[in-house]
Short mmCIF file of C-alpha atoms and ligand atoms in Angstrom, two decimals:
data_model
loop_
_atom_site.label_atom_id
_atom_site.label_comp_id
_atom_site.label_asym_id
_atom_site.label_seq_id
_atom_site.Cartn_x
_atom_site.Cartn_y
_atom_site.Cartn_z
CA MET A 1 21.28 6.24 -32.67
CA SER A 2 20.22 5.57 -29.10
CA TYR A 3 19.75 1.97 -28.02
CA MET A 4 17.17 3.04 -25.45
CA ALA A 5 13.60 1.89 -26.11
CA GLN A 6 11.09 4.64 -26.76
CA ARG A 7 8.88 3.42 -23.93
CA VAL A 8 11.45 4.54 -21.35
CA ALA A 9 13.23 7.32 -23.24
CA GLY A 10 11.03 10.09 -21.81
CA PHE A 11 11.31 9.08 -18.16
CA GLY A 12 14.59 10.79 -17.19
CA THR A 13 16.25 10.36 -13.81
CA THR A 14 13.99 10.57 -10.77
CA ILE A 15 14.18 13.69 -8.67
CA PHE A 16 15.20 11.50 -5.71
CA THR A 17 18.41 10.41 -7.45
CA GLU A 18 19.26 13.99 -8.32
CA MET A 19 18.56 15.42 -4.86
CA THR A 20 20.32 12.54 -3.05
CA ALA A 21 23.44 13.12 -5.18
CA LEU A 22 23.31 16.85 -4.36
CA ALA A 23 22.77 16.09 -0.65
CA ASN A 24 25.78 13.75 -0.65
CA GLU A 25 27.94 16.27 -2.47
CA HIS A 26 27.17 18.94 0.17
CA GLN A 27 26.88 16.54 3.13
CA ALA A 28 23.39 17.86 3.66
CA ILE A 29 20.96 16.26 6.10
CA ASN A 30 18.62 14.36 3.81
CA LEU A 31 14.98 15.14 4.57
CA GLY A 32 14.24 14.47 0.90
CA GLN A 33 13.72 10.81 0.27
CA GLY A 34 11.12 9.07 2.42
CA PHE A 35 12.99 6.28 4.14
CA PRO A 36 13.64 5.90 7.87
CA ASP A 37 17.21 6.38 9.06
CA PHE A 38 16.55 4.29 12.19
CA ALA A 39 16.58 0.54 12.83
CA ALA A 40 13.71 -1.78 11.95
CA PRO A 41 11.93 -3.40 14.94
CA ASP A 42 13.86 -6.32 16.46
CA PHE A 43 10.90 -8.66 15.96
CA MET A 44 11.24 -8.12 12.20
CA LYS A 45 14.96 -8.76 12.13
CA ASP A 46 14.67 -11.83 14.37
CA ALA A 47 11.88 -13.25 12.20
CA ALA A 48 13.94 -12.74 9.01
CA ILE A 49 17.01 -14.42 10.53
CA ALA A 50 14.89 -17.31 11.79
CA ALA A 51 13.32 -17.76 8.33
CA ILE A 52 16.70 -17.93 6.63
CA GLU A 53 18.02 -20.33 9.26
CA ALA A 54 14.92 -22.49 8.76
CA ASP A 55 15.98 -22.69 5.10
CA ILE A 56 13.03 -20.87 3.63
CA ASN A 57 15.35 -19.94 0.82
CA GLN A 58 13.71 -21.16 -2.37
CA TYR A 59 11.02 -19.60 -4.57
CA ALA A 60 7.79 -18.67 -2.85
CA PRO A 61 4.51 -19.52 -4.62
CA ALA A 62 3.94 -16.82 -7.25
CA ASN A 63 0.97 -15.33 -5.36
CA GLY A 64 2.88 -15.34 -2.06
CA ARG A 65 3.48 -17.72 0.85
CA PRO A 66 0.12 -19.03 2.13
CA ARG A 67 0.79 -18.01 5.76
CA LEU A 68 1.40 -14.43 4.67
CA ARG A 69 -1.72 -14.31 2.52
CA GLN A 70 -3.72 -15.63 5.47
CA ALA A 71 -2.19 -13.04 7.80
CA ILE A 72 -3.02 -10.24 5.33
CA ALA A 73 -6.62 -11.51 5.06
CA GLN A 74 -6.86 -11.44 8.86
CA LYS A 75 -5.41 -7.93 9.03
CA VAL A 76 -7.82 -6.39 6.51
CA GLN A 77 -10.67 -8.14 8.32
CA ASP A 78 -9.55 -6.80 11.72
CA PHE A 79 -8.89 -3.22 10.57
CA TYR A 80 -11.49 -2.64 7.89
CA ALA A 81 -13.98 -5.52 8.13
CA VAL A 82 -12.94 -6.48 4.58
CA GLU A 83 -13.49 -10.16 3.75
CA ALA A 84 -10.78 -11.47 1.44
CA ASN A 85 -10.14 -15.06 0.38
CA PRO A 86 -6.37 -15.59 0.82
CA ASP A 87 -6.22 -17.97 -2.15
CA THR A 88 -8.21 -16.06 -4.76
CA GLU A 89 -8.19 -12.43 -3.63
CA ILE A 90 -4.70 -11.72 -2.26
CA THR A 91 -1.39 -11.50 -4.13
CA VAL A 92 1.98 -10.78 -2.53
CA LEU A 93 4.25 -8.69 -4.75
CA HIS A 94 7.64 -7.03 -4.70
CA GLY A 95 6.58 -3.93 -2.76
CA ALA A 96 3.65 -1.65 -3.50
CA THR A 97 5.61 -0.48 -6.53
CA GLU A 98 5.32 -3.84 -8.26
CA ALA A 99 1.70 -4.09 -7.11
CA ILE A 100 1.01 -0.78 -8.86
CA PHE A 101 2.78 -1.92 -12.03
CA ALA A 102 1.18 -5.36 -12.15
CA THR A 103 -2.28 -3.85 -11.52
CA ILE A 104 -1.90 -1.31 -14.30
CA LEU A 105 -0.30 -3.74 -16.77
CA GLY A 106 -2.89 -6.36 -15.92
CA LEU A 107 -5.93 -4.11 -16.29
CA VAL A 108 -5.23 -1.08 -18.51
CA ASN A 109 -5.45 -1.41 -22.31
CA PRO A 110 -3.81 0.97 -24.79
CA GLY A 111 -6.03 4.04 -25.09
CA ASP A 112 -7.73 3.55 -21.71
CA GLU A 113 -7.82 6.61 -19.49
CA VAL A 114 -6.61 6.51 -15.89
CA ILE A 115 -7.50 9.28 -13.44
CA VAL A 116 -4.62 10.35 -11.20
CA PHE A 117 -4.68 12.91 -8.38
CA GLU A 118 -1.70 15.22 -8.55
CA PRO A 119 0.74 15.80 -7.00
CA PHE A 120 1.24 12.06 -7.56
CA TYR A 121 3.58 9.32 -6.41
CA ASP A 122 6.10 9.15 -9.20
CA SER A 123 5.62 5.57 -10.43
CA TYR A 124 1.95 5.95 -11.46
CA VAL A 125 2.38 7.86 -14.70
CA PRO A 126 5.27 5.77 -16.13
CA ALA A 127 3.26 2.61 -15.33
CA ILE A 128 0.20 4.00 -17.14
CA GLN A 129 2.31 5.07 -20.10
CA MET A 130 4.08 1.70 -20.37
CA ALA A 131 0.65 0.05 -20.53
CA GLY A 132 -0.31 2.47 -23.34
CA GLY A 133 -2.87 4.18 -21.12
CA ILE A 134 -3.57 7.91 -20.92
CA PRO A 135 -3.28 9.69 -17.56
CA ARG A 136 -5.96 12.29 -16.77
CA PHE A 137 -5.09 14.58 -13.89
CA TYR A 138 -7.08 16.04 -11.00
CA THR A 139 -4.99 18.76 -9.34
CA LEU A 140 -5.23 18.94 -5.54
CA ARG A 141 -4.64 22.52 -4.42
CA PRO A 142 -3.06 23.75 -1.16
CA PRO A 143 -3.67 24.33 1.64
CA ASN A 144 -6.69 21.98 1.98
CA TRP A 145 -6.17 19.70 -1.03
CA GLN A 146 -9.95 19.25 -1.20
CA ILE A 147 -11.81 17.57 -4.03
CA ASP A 148 -14.49 19.43 -5.93
CA ALA A 149 -17.27 17.03 -6.95
CA GLY A 150 -18.04 18.71 -10.29
CA GLU A 151 -14.41 19.03 -11.32
CA LEU A 152 -13.73 15.36 -10.58
CA ALA A 153 -16.90 14.19 -12.37
CA MET A 154 -15.72 15.94 -15.54
CA LEU A 155 -12.73 13.59 -15.78
CA PHE A 156 -14.91 10.48 -16.05
CA ASN A 157 -16.01 9.36 -19.52
CA ASN A 158 -16.51 6.13 -21.48
CA LYS A 159 -12.75 5.68 -21.95
CA THR A 160 -12.01 5.80 -18.20
CA LYS A 161 -10.83 2.42 -16.93
CA LEU A 162 -9.24 3.16 -13.59
CA ILE A 163 -8.86 5.82 -10.90
CA ILE A 164 -5.85 5.80 -8.57
CA VAL A 165 -6.58 6.88 -5.01
CA ASN A 166 -3.59 7.28 -2.70
CA THR A 167 -4.72 7.86 0.86
CA PRO A 168 -3.04 8.94 3.11
CA HIS A 169 -1.58 10.90 0.24
CA ASN A 170 2.09 11.40 -0.62
CA PRO A 171 3.27 14.18 -0.83
CA THR A 172 0.43 16.35 0.56
CA GLY A 173 -0.32 14.40 3.76
CA LYS A 174 -4.01 14.55 2.85
CA VAL A 175 -6.27 11.84 4.28
CA PHE A 176 -9.27 11.41 1.96
CA THR A 177 -12.53 12.00 3.83
CA GLU A 178 -15.50 9.65 3.87
CA ILE A 179 -17.42 12.14 1.72
CA GLU A 180 -14.64 12.27 -0.87
CA LEU A 181 -14.35 8.49 -0.99
CA GLY A 182 -18.14 8.26 -1.31
CA LEU A 183 -18.01 10.63 -4.25
CA ILE A 184 -15.31 8.54 -5.93
CA ALA A 185 -17.27 5.35 -5.24
CA ASN A 186 -20.41 6.78 -6.86
CA LEU A 187 -18.54 7.98 -9.94
CA CYS A 188 -16.78 4.60 -10.32
CA GLN A 189 -20.12 2.79 -10.21
CA GLN A 190 -21.91 5.23 -12.52
CA HIS A 191 -19.16 4.92 -15.16
CA ASP A 192 -18.11 1.30 -14.57
CA VAL A 193 -14.61 2.33 -13.54
CA LEU A 194 -12.13 0.35 -11.41
CA ALA A 195 -10.28 1.89 -8.45
CA MET A 196 -6.71 1.17 -7.38
CA THR A 197 -6.06 2.38 -3.85
CA ASP A 198 -2.50 2.95 -2.69
CA GLU A 199 -2.63 2.72 1.10
CA VAL A 200 1.04 2.29 2.00
CA TYR A 201 0.66 5.02 4.68
CA GLU A 202 -2.52 3.47 6.12
CA HIS A 203 -1.07 3.41 9.65
CA LEU A 204 0.53 6.86 9.61
CA VAL A 205 -2.49 9.03 10.43
CA PHE A 206 -2.52 11.83 13.01
CA ASP A 207 -4.82 13.88 15.22
CA GLU A 208 -8.48 12.98 15.03
CA GLN A 209 -8.22 11.67 11.47
CA GLN A 210 -9.07 8.11 10.54
CA HIS A 211 -7.89 6.20 7.51
CA GLN A 212 -10.83 4.88 5.49
CA THR A 213 -10.56 2.44 2.66
CA LEU A 214 -12.55 2.65 -0.57
CA ILE A 215 -12.86 -1.14 -0.88
CA SER A 216 -15.17 -1.25 2.15
CA LEU A 217 -17.69 1.23 0.69
CA PRO A 218 -20.96 -0.23 -0.66
CA GLY A 219 -20.53 -1.61 -4.17
CA MET A 220 -16.74 -1.10 -4.24
CA ALA A 221 -15.44 -4.56 -3.23
CA ALA A 222 -16.19 -5.78 -6.76
CA ARG A 223 -14.16 -3.05 -8.46
CA THR A 224 -11.33 -2.07 -6.11
CA ILE A 225 -7.71 -3.18 -5.94
CA MET A 226 -6.40 -2.29 -2.49
CA ILE A 227 -2.62 -2.01 -2.28
CA SER A 228 -0.39 -1.78 0.76
CA SER A 229 3.08 -2.83 1.86
CA LEU A 230 5.39 -3.30 4.83
CA GLY A 231 7.92 -0.57 4.05
CA LYS A 232 6.42 2.47 5.80
CA THR A 233 4.60 0.80 8.69
CA PHE A 234 7.50 -1.39 9.75
CA SER A 235 10.42 0.84 8.71
CA VAL A 236 11.73 -1.71 6.19
CA THR A 237 11.49 0.08 2.85
CA GLY A 238 14.28 -2.17 1.50
CA TRP A 239 12.36 -5.39 2.07
CA LYS A 240 9.94 -4.63 -0.77
CA ILE A 241 6.99 -6.69 0.36
CA GLY A 242 3.63 -5.45 -0.86
CA TRP A 243 0.25 -6.94 -1.65
CA THR A 244 -3.03 -6.48 -3.45
CA VAL A 245 -6.50 -7.30 -2.19
CA ALA A 246 -8.97 -7.54 -5.08
CA PRO A 247 -11.87 -9.71 -6.29
CA PRO A 248 -10.86 -12.96 -8.07
CA GLU A 249 -11.22 -11.66 -11.64
CA LEU A 250 -9.01 -8.63 -10.97
CA THR A 251 -6.56 -10.68 -8.89
CA HIS A 252 -6.24 -13.04 -11.85
CA ALA A 253 -5.31 -10.17 -14.18
CA ILE A 254 -2.75 -8.79 -11.70
CA PHE A 255 -1.27 -12.27 -11.25
CA ARG A 256 -0.85 -12.70 -15.02
CA ALA A 257 1.36 -9.59 -15.17
CA HIS A 258 3.19 -10.36 -11.94
CA GLN A 259 4.14 -13.95 -12.86
CA PHE A 260 6.32 -12.70 -15.71
CA MET A 261 7.68 -9.60 -13.96
CA THR A 262 9.25 -11.05 -10.83
CA PHE A 263 7.35 -14.35 -10.33
CA CYS A 264 7.82 -13.95 -6.56
CA GLY A 265 9.49 -11.79 -3.93
CA ALA A 266 12.06 -12.89 -1.33
CA ALA A 267 10.68 -16.02 0.37
CA PRO A 268 12.35 -15.61 3.82
CA LEU A 269 11.20 -12.01 4.04
CA GLN A 270 7.66 -13.07 3.18
CA GLU A 271 7.83 -15.52 6.07
CA ALA A 272 9.12 -12.79 8.40
CA ALA A 273 6.34 -10.50 7.16
CA VAL A 274 3.79 -12.79 8.83
CA THR A 275 5.13 -11.56 12.19
CA ALA A 276 4.75 -7.96 11.04
CA VAL A 277 1.18 -8.07 9.76
CA SER A 278 0.11 -10.05 12.83
CA GLN A 279 1.19 -7.32 15.29
CA PRO A 280 -1.35 -6.40 17.99
CA PRO A 281 -3.14 -3.00 18.03
CA SER A 282 -0.61 -1.66 20.59
CA PHE A 283 2.07 -1.66 17.88
CA TYR A 284 0.02 0.73 15.77
CA HIS A 285 -0.81 3.02 18.71
CA GLU A 286 2.87 3.37 19.51
CA LEU A 287 3.65 4.02 15.85
CA THR A 288 1.15 6.89 15.75
CA GLU A 289 2.63 8.46 18.89
CA PHE A 290 6.16 7.99 17.59
CA TYR A 291 5.40 9.77 14.31
CA THR A 292 3.12 12.43 15.81
CA SER A 293 5.97 13.72 17.92
CA LYS A 294 8.34 13.76 14.91
CA ARG A 295 5.77 15.58 12.82
CA ASN A 296 5.19 18.19 15.51
CA PHE A 297 8.91 18.70 16.02
CA LEU A 298 9.55 19.34 12.33
CA LEU A 299 6.44 21.53 11.98
CA ASP A 300 7.71 23.73 14.82
CA ALA A 301 11.24 23.82 13.40
CA LEU A 302 9.98 24.91 9.98
CA LYS A 303 7.66 27.57 11.42
CA SER A 304 10.36 28.95 13.69
CA VAL A 305 12.47 30.00 10.68
CA GLY A 306 9.63 31.72 8.83
CA LEU A 307 8.64 28.83 6.57
CA ARG A 308 4.96 28.02 6.07
CA PRO A 309 4.38 24.29 6.57
CA ILE A 310 0.96 22.82 5.77
CA ALA A 311 0.27 20.39 8.63
CA PRO A 312 -0.22 16.88 7.19
CA HIS A 313 -2.97 14.59 8.51
CA GLY A 314 -1.11 11.48 7.42
CA THR A 315 2.14 10.05 5.88
CA TYR A 316 5.59 11.12 7.02
CA PHE A 317 5.88 14.17 4.79
CA ILE A 318 5.29 17.88 5.29
CA MET A 319 4.60 20.18 2.36
CA VAL A 320 5.83 23.72 2.85
CA ASP A 321 4.56 26.79 1.05
CA ILE A 322 7.67 28.61 -0.20
CA SER A 323 5.93 30.94 -2.64
CA HIS A 324 6.67 34.06 -0.57
CA LEU A 325 10.43 33.47 -0.39
CA GLY A 326 11.36 34.93 -3.76
CA PHE A 327 12.93 31.85 -5.38
CA ALA A 328 12.38 31.23 -9.09
CA ASN A 329 10.75 27.89 -8.27
CA ASP A 330 10.85 24.84 -5.97
CA VAL A 331 13.93 23.36 -7.68
CA ALA A 332 15.90 26.58 -7.10
CA PHE A 333 14.77 26.64 -3.45
CA CYS A 334 15.66 22.98 -2.83
CA ARG A 335 19.07 23.37 -4.50
CA TYR A 336 19.76 26.43 -2.33
CA LEU A 337 18.55 24.66 0.81
CA THR A 338 20.72 21.61 0.10
CA SER A 339 23.91 23.36 -0.97
CA LYS A 340 23.87 26.49 1.25
CA ILE A 341 21.80 25.53 4.30
CA GLY A 342 22.76 21.84 4.42
CA VAL A 343 19.26 20.33 4.48
CA ALA A 344 17.85 18.44 1.50
CA ALA A 345 14.14 18.56 0.60
CA ILE A 346 12.30 17.42 -2.53
CA PRO A 347 10.95 19.87 -5.12
CA PRO A 348 7.35 18.69 -5.70
CA SER A 349 7.07 20.08 -9.25
CA ALA A 350 8.25 16.59 -10.29
CA PHE A 351 4.91 15.28 -9.00
CA TYR A 352 2.74 17.42 -11.30
CA HIS A 353 2.20 17.03 -15.05
CA ASN A 354 2.47 20.79 -15.26
CA PRO A 355 5.56 21.52 -13.10
CA THR A 356 4.57 25.13 -12.40
CA ASP A 357 1.74 23.82 -10.18
CA GLY A 358 4.38 22.65 -7.69
CA ALA A 359 6.75 25.59 -8.05
CA GLY A 360 5.70 27.21 -4.76
CA LEU A 361 6.12 24.11 -2.58
CA ALA A 362 8.83 21.94 -0.99
CA ARG A 363 8.47 18.49 0.62
CA PHE A 364 10.25 17.49 3.83
CA ALA A 365 10.32 13.95 5.30
CA PHE A 366 10.22 13.42 9.07
CA CYS A 367 10.82 9.63 9.16
CA LYS A 368 14.17 10.37 10.76
CA GLU A 369 15.85 9.89 14.11
CA GLU A 370 15.34 12.63 16.68
CA LYS A 371 18.98 13.61 16.39
CA THR A 372 18.71 13.91 12.59
CA LEU A 373 15.65 16.15 12.90
CA ALA A 374 17.33 18.21 15.63
CA ALA A 375 20.45 18.70 13.48
CA ALA A 376 18.26 19.72 10.53
CA ALA A 377 16.34 22.17 12.75
CA ASN A 378 19.63 23.66 13.81
CA ARG A 379 20.83 24.14 10.25
CA LEU A 380 17.49 25.58 9.18
CA GLN A 381 18.16 28.46 11.60
CA ARG A 382 20.61 29.70 8.95
CA LEU A 383 17.60 30.57 6.80
CA LYS A 384 16.80 33.37 9.23
CA THR A 385 20.01 35.16 8.44
CA GLY A 386 19.76 34.43 4.74
C1 PLP B 1 2.42 6.65 -2.26
C2 PLP B 1 3.44 5.56 -2.36
N1 PLP B 1 3.12 4.40 -2.93
C3 PLP B 1 4.00 3.40 -3.05
C4 PLP B 1 5.29 3.53 -2.56
C5 PLP B 1 6.25 2.39 -2.74
O1 PLP B 1 6.04 1.40 -1.81
P1 PLP B 1 7.02 0.12 -1.76
O2 PLP B 1 8.29 0.57 -1.15
O3 PLP B 1 6.28 -0.87 -0.95
O4 PLP B 1 7.23 -0.33 -3.18
C6 PLP B 1 5.67 4.71 -1.94
C7 PLP B 1 7.06 4.88 -1.45
O5 PLP B 1 7.53 5.97 -1.24
C8 PLP B 1 4.73 5.76 -1.84
O6 PLP B 1 5.05 6.92 -1.25
#
């Protein structure tokens, strides 16, 4: 008899663990998992060292250090004109991942339906299932990943409690348009549904696109939980500092779950995070330029070997159409690419409830040093000769 609880028995190992192990075995360049392979900004490291030396080493308040909550309130005001009370509407959690979990555990009852756009970030569905909720899927289709108003409306009913909106969207790179967000806002209000927005890529947006947030749309402040974190913007995915912005009643529910999950995150890193979220606009301009050039480099490299990348508007991922290459599916392609070509990518079928929907795609990450991307581009040339 297995000792494993039924609630986790169906989850399996994440595709990241499997592909990272394969990449290590073949010493492949890992463009699979989405973490930067370059240093975090010095101002972050200095702030963390200073916080530890100042002996900020004991538990933080369960909803986060006050200075950080104030800095987050200021940031959402500056960027999105969102008014948030740092004491009653902001909670600091252990990365966006815990924010997602605490939100779902705090708000979703057994039998409640939760609408999820797929391909999805892989923690949403397990979180919904652990809460006893039922995921309902809207499939975004390449190459435009657009939302059809009628198709989305059909997913809303009197059991729907929550919709999860991840924009900019991992893994497609889609940035939800104002029209799409307006449509979601109307449906949420018509059906009395809450919205959880995952905006961890809010500052990784390219070209003429602009990140818009659902919480600032008319009528949505009362029913939206806005989630973001430091990891992507400040290249510190290992710090695990995230937050929610939500009206007091929803914040209270999130807090109830959070207090018994982790109680609080790392206090000195929360203190250092104040420096991060208080960065001036120039930091974000430089970040956009930095990532635009990486995106363009990898797009060109992929195209030059006959692959068909779908240019992302946001995030640090590129989805590639591999359907014409003759592989059985995305897993077969990614295994071949990792073991024979020496470059690891992620098979996106893991991000669909029906894996065949992702069978013609592969996801590459470009949050890597120039030299890593150049070495990968070099190895990809081998694809030309088979
Ligand atoms: C869409 C999305 N949400 C949340 C996360 C997790 O964020 P954090 O590292 O802050 O927990 C990720 C990380 O890859 C992500 O891609």
